[in-house]
Amino acid sequence: MISEGMAEVLRSLRLSGVNGAAQASVLALGAEGVALTLLAGVNRLAEPLWCHPELSAQFEELQFTLGEGPGHEALRTGSPVLEPDLTRVRPDRWPALLPAARDMGVRGVCCFPLGIGAIRVGVLTVLCDPDRPPADQQYRDAAALASALTAACLDEEQARERGEKLPWSGIDVPQASSLHRAAVHQATGMVSVQLDVSMEIALLRLRAHAYASERALGDVAQDVVARRLRFDDDKSGPTSPDGGKG
């Protein structure tokens, strides 16, 4: 059974789509924050749909930049990743993310994959307070929300494939023309050509440079797209047009 608060959130989703769902979900779950990301584009990168509050957006950007964390693990395994107290997580599990999350003020995270079987469409991330660990009811509510969001996302994608419009707004599945992380998609393709490597390796190179330079992946991607940074070869690393290191 879900709580009355989550039942109201799900009713709102059915009637009017996801507008306002982030804040309502935070309240219903008693969470520190909530974020919804969908896999979009040719590279199936995690594209943020909504986050509340700003800390959730910052944590999603951290996971995206590092390429590791509970969200990535949930998508890879297709199972929820429940770590309401990050101090209890082995340091070698997410070596780059854990200290950065601590510095950011994120102390607990639970991630619920969106998908059916082998199909993955996104992930619901819930930030937790270890001093107020989630109860069984909150886990049930979060799982119900993830299931409802999965159904809404798949319904929206199928309707678009048929050229139809749903009677309710549903989930606005990101398209190539409206991706928040469009620069990362474009930069990945450019680095793939520059290094003559696969898109997967190109994205890894971008992430490695972002981590080494302590910058957000999106900022590094913008430099690549603007041709302020170029990945010339696998040995010398990225360079700037003036001949300096990127």
C-alpha positions as a LaTeX table, in Angstrom:
\begin{tabular}{lrrr}
\hline
Residue & $x$ (\AA) & $y$ (\AA) & $z$ (\AA) \\
\hline
Met1 & 0.00 & 0.00 & 0.00 \\
Ile2 & 1.22 & 3.50 & $-0.81$ \\
Ser3 & 0.74 & 6.50 & 1.45 \\
Glu4 & $-2.00$ & 9.09 & 0.93 \\
Gly5 & 0.63 & 11.64 & 0.00 \\
Met6 & 2.08 & 9.46 & $-2.76$ \\
Ala7 & $-1.40$ & 8.52 & $-3.95$ \\
Glu8 & $-2.02$ & 12.23 & $-4.49$ \\
Val9 & 1.25 & 12.59 & $-6.42$ \\
Leu10 & 0.30 & 9.69 & $-8.69$ \\
Arg11 & $-3.16$ & 11.13 & $-9.29$ \\
Ser12 & $-1.53$ & 14.42 & $-10.26$ \\
Leu13 & 0.75 & 12.60 & $-12.70$ \\
Arg14 & $-2.21$ & 10.94 & $-14.40$ \\
Leu15 & $-4.19$ & 14.16 & $-14.64$ \\
Ser16 & $-1.62$ & 16.79 & $-15.51$ \\
Gly17 & 1.75 & 15.16 & $-16.17$ \\
Val18 & 4.97 & 15.81 & $-14.31$ \\
Asn19 & 4.69 & 19.57 & $-13.80$ \\
Gly20 & 5.23 & 20.22 & $-10.09$ \\
Ala21 & 5.90 & 16.54 & $-9.41$ \\
Ala22 & 9.44 & 17.07 & $-8.12$ \\
Gln23 & 8.53 & 19.23 & $-5.14$ \\
Ala24 & 5.39 & 17.20 & $-4.41$ \\
Ser25 & 7.45 & 14.00 & $-4.47$ \\
Val26 & 9.99 & 15.43 & $-2.02$ \\
Leu27 & 7.19 & 16.21 & 0.41 \\
Ala28 & 5.43 & 12.86 & $-0.04$ \\
Leu29 & 8.66 & 10.89 & 0.44 \\
Gly30 & 9.99 & 13.02 & 3.29 \\
Ala31 & 13.22 & 13.23 & 1.31 \\
Glu32 & 16.06 & 15.73 & 1.15 \\
Gly33 & 15.68 & 15.89 & $-2.63$ \\
Val34 & 14.40 & 14.10 & $-5.70$ \\
Ala35 & 15.63 & 13.99 & $-9.30$ \\
Leu36 & 14.33 & 12.33 & $-12.44$ \\
Thr37 & 16.65 & 11.65 & $-15.37$ \\
Leu38 & 15.84 & 9.92 & $-18.65$ \\
Leu39 & 18.16 & 8.22 & $-21.12$ \\
Ala40 & 18.14 & 10.28 & $-24.29$ \\
Gly41 & 19.96 & 10.76 & $-27.56$ \\
Val42 & 22.02 & 8.33 & $-29.61$ \\
Asn43 & 24.45 & 7.85 & $-26.73$ \\
Arg44 & 21.64 & 7.26 & $-24.22$ \\
Leu45 & 23.07 & 9.79 & $-21.79$ \\
Ala46 & 21.21 & 10.60 & $-18.59$ \\
Glu47 & 19.21 & 13.74 & $-19.34$ \\
Pro48 & 17.74 & 15.65 & $-16.34$ \\
Leu49 & 14.00 & 16.19 & $-16.51$ \\
Trp50 & 13.43 & 17.69 & $-13.08$ \\
Cys51 & 15.27 & 18.12 & $-9.79$ \\
His52 & 14.31 & 19.61 & $-6.43$ \\
Pro53 & 15.95 & 21.27 & $-4.62$ \\
Glu54 & 19.16 & 22.58 & $-6.23$ \\
Leu55 & 21.25 & 20.05 & $-4.28$ \\
Ser56 & 19.61 & 17.27 & $-6.30$ \\
Ala57 & 20.60 & 18.97 & $-9.55$ \\
Gln58 & 24.18 & 19.34 & $-8.30$ \\
Phe59 & 24.37 & 15.67 & $-7.34$ \\
Glu60 & 23.00 & 14.59 & $-10.73$ \\
Glu61 & 25.63 & 16.71 & $-12.46$ \\
Leu62 & 28.31 & 15.14 & $-10.24$ \\
Gln63 & 27.24 & 11.62 & $-11.20$ \\
Phe64 & 27.07 & 12.61 & $-14.85$ \\
Thr65 & 30.55 & 14.13 & $-14.81$ \\
Leu66 & 32.20 & 11.23 & $-12.98$ \\
Gly67 & 30.30 & 8.43 & $-14.70$ \\
Glu68 & 29.87 & 6.58 & $-11.42$ \\
Gly69 & 27.43 & 6.47 & $-8.53$ \\
Pro70 & 24.16 & 4.87 & $-7.46$ \\
Gly71 & 22.26 & 6.17 & $-10.49$ \\
His72 & 24.67 & 4.53 & $-12.92$ \\
Glu73 & 24.60 & 1.32 & $-10.90$ \\
Ala74 & 20.80 & 1.24 & $-10.82$ \\
Leu75 & 20.66 & 1.67 & $-14.60$ \\
Arg76 & 23.29 & $-1.00$ & $-15.19$ \\
Thr77 & 21.74 & $-3.63$ & $-12.91$ \\
Gly78 & 18.07 & $-2.75$ & $-13.29$ \\
Ser79 & 17.68 & $-2.98$ & $-9.50$ \\
Pro80 & 17.23 & $-0.28$ & $-6.85$ \\
Val81 & 20.41 & 0.93 & $-5.18$ \\
Leu82 & 19.61 & 1.84 & $-1.58$ \\
Glu83 & 22.35 & 3.64 & 0.35 \\
Pro84 & 20.60 & 5.95 & 2.86 \\
Asp85 & 23.92 & 6.48 & 4.67 \\
Leu86 & 26.90 & 7.04 & 2.38 \\
Thr87 & 29.37 & 6.78 & 5.29 \\
Arg88 & 28.59 & 3.04 & 5.33 \\
Val89 & 29.51 & 2.56 & 1.64 \\
Arg90 & 32.90 & 0.99 & 0.86 \\
Pro91 & 35.26 & 3.75 & $-0.37$ \\
Asp92 & 36.31 & 1.67 & $-3.39$ \\
Arg93 & 32.74 & 1.33 & $-4.65$ \\
Trp94 & 32.50 & 4.93 & $-5.90$ \\
Pro95 & 35.99 & 6.31 & $-5.14$ \\
Ala96 & 35.59 & 9.63 & $-6.92$ \\
Leu97 & 31.97 & 10.28 & $-6.06$ \\
Leu98 & 31.90 & 9.60 & $-2.31$ \\
Pro99 & 34.27 & 12.37 & $-1.15$ \\
Ala100 & 32.76 & 14.84 & $-3.61$ \\
Ala101 & 29.23 & 14.00 & $-2.44$ \\
Arg102 & 30.28 & 14.48 & 1.16 \\
Asp103 & 31.76 & 17.89 & 0.39 \\
Met104 & 28.54 & 18.77 & $-1.44$ \\
Gly105 & 26.40 & 17.86 & 1.56 \\
Val106 & 24.79 & 14.71 & 0.13 \\
Arg107 & 24.71 & 12.10 & 2.91 \\
Gly108 & 22.37 & 9.39 & 1.65 \\
Val109 & 21.02 & 8.30 & $-1.75$ \\
Cys110 & 18.49 & 5.78 & $-3.02$ \\
Cys111 & 18.08 & 5.23 & $-6.76$ \\
Phe112 & 15.21 & 3.44 & $-8.49$ \\
Pro113 & 15.64 & 2.46 & $-12.16$ \\
Leu114 & 12.87 & 3.20 & $-14.64$ \\
Gly115 & 12.33 & 0.33 & $-17.00$ \\
Ile116 & 10.75 & $-3.02$ & $-17.75$ \\
Gly117 & 12.92 & $-6.11$ & $-18.10$ \\
Ala118 & 16.01 & $-5.26$ & $-20.14$ \\
Ile119 & 14.53 & $-1.90$ & $-21.19$ \\
Arg120 & 15.98 & 1.06 & $-19.28$ \\
Val121 & 14.48 & 4.51 & $-19.71$ \\
Gly122 & 15.80 & 6.45 & $-16.74$ \\
Val123 & 16.31 & 6.62 & $-12.99$ \\
Leu124 & 14.61 & 8.23 & $-10.00$ \\
Thr125 & 17.12 & 9.51 & $-7.43$ \\
Val126 & 16.06 & 10.24 & $-3.85$ \\
Leu127 & 18.39 & 12.05 & $-1.44$ \\
Cys128 & 18.13 & 10.87 & 2.18 \\
Asp129 & 19.07 & 12.11 & 5.64 \\
Pro130 & 20.90 & 9.34 & 7.56 \\
Asp131 & 19.51 & 10.81 & 10.79 \\
Arg132 & 16.01 & 10.09 & 9.43 \\
Pro133 & 16.47 & 6.87 & 7.42 \\
Pro134 & 13.60 & 5.96 & 5.06 \\
Ala135 & 10.97 & 3.63 & 6.47 \\
Asp136 & 9.49 & 0.71 & 4.53 \\
Gln137 & 6.57 & 2.95 & 3.56 \\
Gln138 & 8.89 & 5.47 & 1.90 \\
Tyr139 & 10.63 & 2.71 & $-0.07$ \\
Arg140 & 7.24 & 1.43 & $-1.26$ \\
Asp141 & 6.19 & 4.96 & $-2.22$ \\
Ala142 & 9.40 & 5.59 & $-4.16$ \\
Ala143 & 9.09 & 2.26 & $-5.99$ \\
Ala144 & 5.47 & 3.09 & $-6.90$ \\
Leu145 & 6.53 & 6.51 & $-8.21$ \\
Ala146 & 9.30 & 4.94 & $-10.31$ \\
Ser147 & 6.82 & 2.45 & $-11.74$ \\
Ala148 & 4.32 & 5.19 & $-12.62$ \\
Leu149 & 7.03 & 7.30 & $-14.25$ \\
Thr150 & 8.21 & 4.29 & $-16.27$ \\
Ala151 & 4.70 & 3.68 & $-17.59$ \\
Ala152 & 4.22 & 7.37 & $-18.41$ \\
Cys153 & 7.55 & 7.55 & $-20.23$ \\
Leu154 & 6.90 & 4.44 & $-22.31$ \\
Asp155 & 3.36 & 5.60 & $-23.13$ \\
Glu156 & 4.73 & 8.96 & $-24.30$ \\
Glu157 & 7.41 & 7.34 & $-26.49$ \\
Gln158 & 4.91 & 4.95 & $-28.09$ \\
Ala159 & 2.45 & 7.77 & $-28.74$ \\
Arg160 & 5.14 & 9.80 & $-30.49$ \\
Glu161 & 6.12 & 6.85 & $-32.64$ \\
Arg162 & 2.49 & 6.62 & $-33.77$ \\
Gly163 & 2.30 & 10.36 & $-34.32$ \\
Glu164 & $-0.33$ & 10.70 & $-31.61$ \\
Lys165 & $-0.71$ & 13.05 & $-28.67$ \\
Leu166 & $-1.78$ & 11.75 & $-25.29$ \\
Pro167 & $-4.85$ & 13.35 & $-23.70$ \\
Trp168 & $-2.67$ & 14.24 & $-20.71$ \\
Ser169 & 0.75 & 15.86 & $-20.93$ \\
Gly170 & 2.66 & 12.83 & $-19.62$ \\
Ile171 & 6.45 & 12.95 & $-19.55$ \\
Asp172 & 8.11 & 15.27 & $-22.00$ \\
Val173 & 10.68 & 12.80 & $-23.30$ \\
Pro174 & 13.74 & 14.86 & $-24.28$ \\
Gln175 & 14.34 & 15.16 & $-28.02$ \\
Ala176 & 17.65 & 15.99 & $-29.70$ \\
Ser177 & 16.59 & 19.61 & $-30.23$ \\
Ser178 & 15.88 & 20.21 & $-26.55$ \\
Leu179 & 18.56 & 18.26 & $-24.70$ \\
His180 & 20.00 & 20.06 & $-21.68$ \\
Arg181 & 23.24 & 18.21 & $-22.33$ \\
Ala182 & 23.29 & 18.67 & $-26.08$ \\
Ala183 & 26.85 & 20.01 & $-25.90$ \\
Val184 & 28.02 & 16.74 & $-24.33$ \\
His185 & 26.39 & 14.74 & $-27.14$ \\
Gln186 & 28.04 & 16.97 & $-29.76$ \\
Ala187 & 31.44 & 17.03 & $-28.02$ \\
Thr188 & 31.44 & 13.25 & $-27.70$ \\
Gly189 & 31.03 & 12.95 & $-31.45$ \\
Met190 & 33.80 & 15.48 & $-32.09$ \\
Val191 & 36.26 & 13.72 & $-29.75$ \\
Ser192 & 35.33 & 10.39 & $-31.34$ \\
Val193 & 36.43 & 11.79 & $-34.72$ \\
Gln194 & 39.53 & 13.54 & $-33.34$ \\
Leu195 & 40.82 & 10.37 & $-31.67$ \\
Asp196 & 39.28 & 7.86 & $-34.08$ \\
Val197 & 37.67 & 5.98 & $-31.20$ \\
Ser198 & 34.17 & 4.80 & $-30.36$ \\
Met199 & 31.60 & 7.14 & $-28.84$ \\
Glu200 & 31.90 & 5.25 & $-25.55$ \\
Ile201 & 35.66 & 5.80 & $-25.37$ \\
Ala202 & 35.26 & 9.44 & $-26.40$ \\
Leu203 & 32.84 & 10.02 & $-23.52$ \\
Leu204 & 35.27 & 8.35 & $-21.12$ \\
Arg205 & 38.03 & 10.69 & $-22.31$ \\
Leu206 & 35.81 & 13.70 & $-21.77$ \\
Arg207 & 34.92 & 12.51 & $-18.28$ \\
Ala208 & 38.56 & 11.82 & $-17.43$ \\
His209 & 39.56 & 15.34 & $-18.46$ \\
Ala210 & 36.67 & 16.87 & $-16.53$ \\
Tyr211 & 37.64 & 14.93 & $-13.40$ \\
Ala212 & 41.35 & 15.74 & $-13.72$ \\
Ser213 & 40.65 & 19.43 & $-14.23$ \\
Glu214 & 37.94 & 19.52 & $-11.50$ \\
Arg215 & 35.36 & 20.89 & $-13.92$ \\
Ala216 & 31.81 & 19.93 & $-14.82$ \\
Leu217 & 31.54 & 17.68 & $-17.86$ \\
Gly218 & 29.17 & 20.15 & $-19.49$ \\
Asp219 & 31.75 & 22.95 & $-19.24$ \\
Val220 & 34.45 & 20.80 & $-20.82$ \\
Ala221 & 32.04 & 19.81 & $-23.59$ \\
Gln222 & 31.27 & 23.46 & $-24.30$ \\
Asp223 & 35.00 & 24.12 & $-24.78$ \\
Val224 & 35.25 & 21.22 & $-27.22$ \\
Val225 & 32.21 & 22.38 & $-29.21$ \\
Ala226 & 33.55 & 25.96 & $-29.28$ \\
Arg227 & 36.93 & 24.56 & $-30.43$ \\
Arg228 & 38.71 & 25.98 & $-27.39$ \\
Leu229 & 39.79 & 22.42 & $-26.54$ \\
Arg230 & 40.87 & 19.62 & $-28.83$ \\
Phe231 & 41.77 & 16.00 & $-28.14$ \\
Asp232 & 44.65 & 15.51 & $-30.57$ \\
Asp233 & 45.78 & 11.99 & $-29.70$ \\
Asp234 & 45.77 & 9.40 & $-26.93$ \\
Lys235 & 49.27 & 10.31 & $-25.71$ \\
Ser236 & 49.54 & 14.08 & $-25.51$ \\
Gly237 & 46.00 & 14.66 & $-24.21$ \\
Pro238 & 43.71 & 17.62 & $-24.92$ \\
Thr239 & 45.20 & 20.91 & $-26.06$ \\
Ser240 & 44.02 & 24.47 & $-26.55$ \\
Pro241 & 44.24 & 26.21 & $-29.93$ \\
Asp242 & 47.11 & 28.38 & $-28.67$ \\
Gly243 & 49.22 & 25.28 & $-28.13$ \\
Gly244 & 48.75 & 25.08 & $-24.38$ \\
Lys245 & 47.33 & 22.14 & $-22.53$ \\
Gly246 & 43.57 & 22.12 & $-22.11$ \\
\hline
\end{tabular}
